[in-house]
Amino acid sequence: MRLLRFYRSAIGKKVVVALSGGALYLFLIGHMLGNMWVYGGQEDIDSYSHHLRTFMEDFFGYGGFLWIARIGLLAALLLHVVTIVLLVRQNRKARPEQYRHKHRAARTLASMTMLISGPLILVYVVLHILQFTTGTVQPTAYEEGAVYANLWNAFQVWWIALIYIVMMFFICLHLYHGVWSMFQSLGINNQDRNKMLRMISTVSSIVIFVGFSSVPTMMWCDMLPPPTPKESAQQPVVQGPDRLLVQSEGGHDEP
Ligand code: HEM
């Protein structure tokens, strides 16, 4: 009951947004670091993806741990989004129109675009999972478990690589303001620490931007080698539009 009363208050909602946002932020750092296996080569990133599914297999079964992480991630995402919607409505009711306009001048581009970048990120995440995790949306050839080949095939197409890089810009803009707000909502900020906290939100957003966008950039620029077909697959299964780039020597393909 006390917890519900706390959630109903604006401060309570801010804390929930901060904690759920913090969990999503940690996921993003982990995901970006995981993506760096691409630089170890095809085998490294493919076996990393396989390892995610076999982690604690004896205890949770194949993919069990991953599902627990997915459920936790989805819960954090839902809590984050729903609470922001409730908080915006609560603030609109509490503040007269005039007051809002008066304070707009002091805001940064990142803070002003939070309510645009947020929904955009949601759409991106859904399409991204449909493309690389479930393979439901296949603008380029897709094979389950062949993470390197799937990424390489997708990022040979200029507009897919561009969408990923542009989206990373919006995500990092969202993070830049979100991480700073998180410190404020959790009451971590004060005069002595503000400079360092600003630095953490700025540097981590830049590192996440560079880390994530390096993969589509390097693959599109052919700075990473094309994938080699798996030995077991004599004739790779074509599941996408009638072509499979896995077999090509390199060079960019048209969608
Ligand atoms: C260039 C940037 C990115 C690349 C190359 C990338 C790559 C991938 C790949 C290959 C997978 C499938 C992994 C597997 O099946 O083992 C994946 C899954 C996923 N990615 Fe990304 N990702 C990027 C950015 C992002 C961002 C910015 C977010 C969140 C805002 C995100 C959220 C997810 C989620 C939620 C999954 C599903 C995890 C699961 O359920 O197994 N990704 N990503």
Tab-separated table of N, CA, C and O in Angstrom, residues 5 25 30 52 59 113 117 127 141 154 169 193 246 253:
chain	number	residue	atom	x	y	z
A	5	ARG	N	1.247	4.149	-2.877
A	5	ARG	CA	1.125	5.600	-2.587
A	5	ARG	C	2.363	6.327	-3.118
A	5	ARG	O	2.268	7.399	-3.681
A	25	TYR	N	19.730	0.945	-19.523
A	25	TYR	CA	21.064	1.516	-19.799
A	25	TYR	C	22.138	0.428	-19.629
A	25	TYR	O	23.013	0.252	-20.480
A	30	GLY	N	25.821	-3.713	-21.968
A	30	GLY	CA	26.121	-5.143	-22.136
A	30	GLY	C	25.981	-5.565	-23.597
A	30	GLY	O	26.825	-6.288	-24.128
A	52	LEU	N	24.980	-17.435	-25.051
A	52	LEU	CA	23.868	-16.767	-24.355
A	52	LEU	C	22.710	-17.749	-24.134
A	52	LEU	O	21.975	-17.657	-23.160
A	59	PHE	N	20.676	-25.742	-15.300
A	59	PHE	CA	19.729	-25.224	-14.310
A	59	PHE	C	18.404	-24.801	-14.946
A	59	PHE	O	17.324	-25.150	-14.487
A	113	THR	N	13.655	16.542	-26.979
A	113	THR	CA	13.275	15.481	-27.924
A	113	THR	C	13.029	14.132	-27.230
A	113	THR	O	12.814	13.135	-27.911
A	117	SER	N	12.175	10.891	-29.252
A	117	SER	CA	13.158	9.813	-29.368
A	117	SER	C	12.656	8.535	-28.680
A	117	SER	O	12.913	7.436	-29.172
A	127	LEU	N	11.285	-3.593	-34.561
A	127	LEU	CA	11.751	-3.993	-35.899
A	127	LEU	C	13.090	-4.725	-35.824
A	127	LEU	O	13.333	-5.705	-36.538
A	141	ALA	N	18.956	-11.763	-46.506
A	141	ALA	CA	18.954	-13.174	-46.123
A	141	ALA	C	19.192	-13.355	-44.631
A	141	ALA	O	19.998	-12.639	-44.032
A	154	ALA	N	22.854	-7.722	-43.807
A	154	ALA	CA	21.992	-6.541	-43.619
A	154	ALA	C	22.768	-5.252	-43.884
A	154	ALA	O	22.290	-4.360	-44.586
A	169	PHE	N	22.048	7.511	-33.121
A	169	PHE	CA	22.172	8.908	-32.729
A	169	PHE	C	21.005	9.295	-31.796
A	169	PHE	O	21.216	9.879	-30.733
A	193	ARG	N	29.351	16.926	-7.252
A	193	ARG	CA	29.408	15.774	-8.167
A	193	ARG	C	28.880	16.084	-9.565
A	193	ARG	O	29.109	15.305	-10.488
A	246	VAL	N	25.831	-14.457	-48.145
A	246	VAL	CA	26.865	-15.221	-47.453
A	246	VAL	C	27.885	-15.743	-48.455
A	246	VAL	O	29.067	-15.803	-48.211
A	253	ASP	N	25.284	-4.708	-52.006
A	253	ASP	CA	24.150	-5.246	-52.722
A	253	ASP	C	23.008	-4.251	-52.685
A	253	ASP	O	22.903	-3.448	-51.764
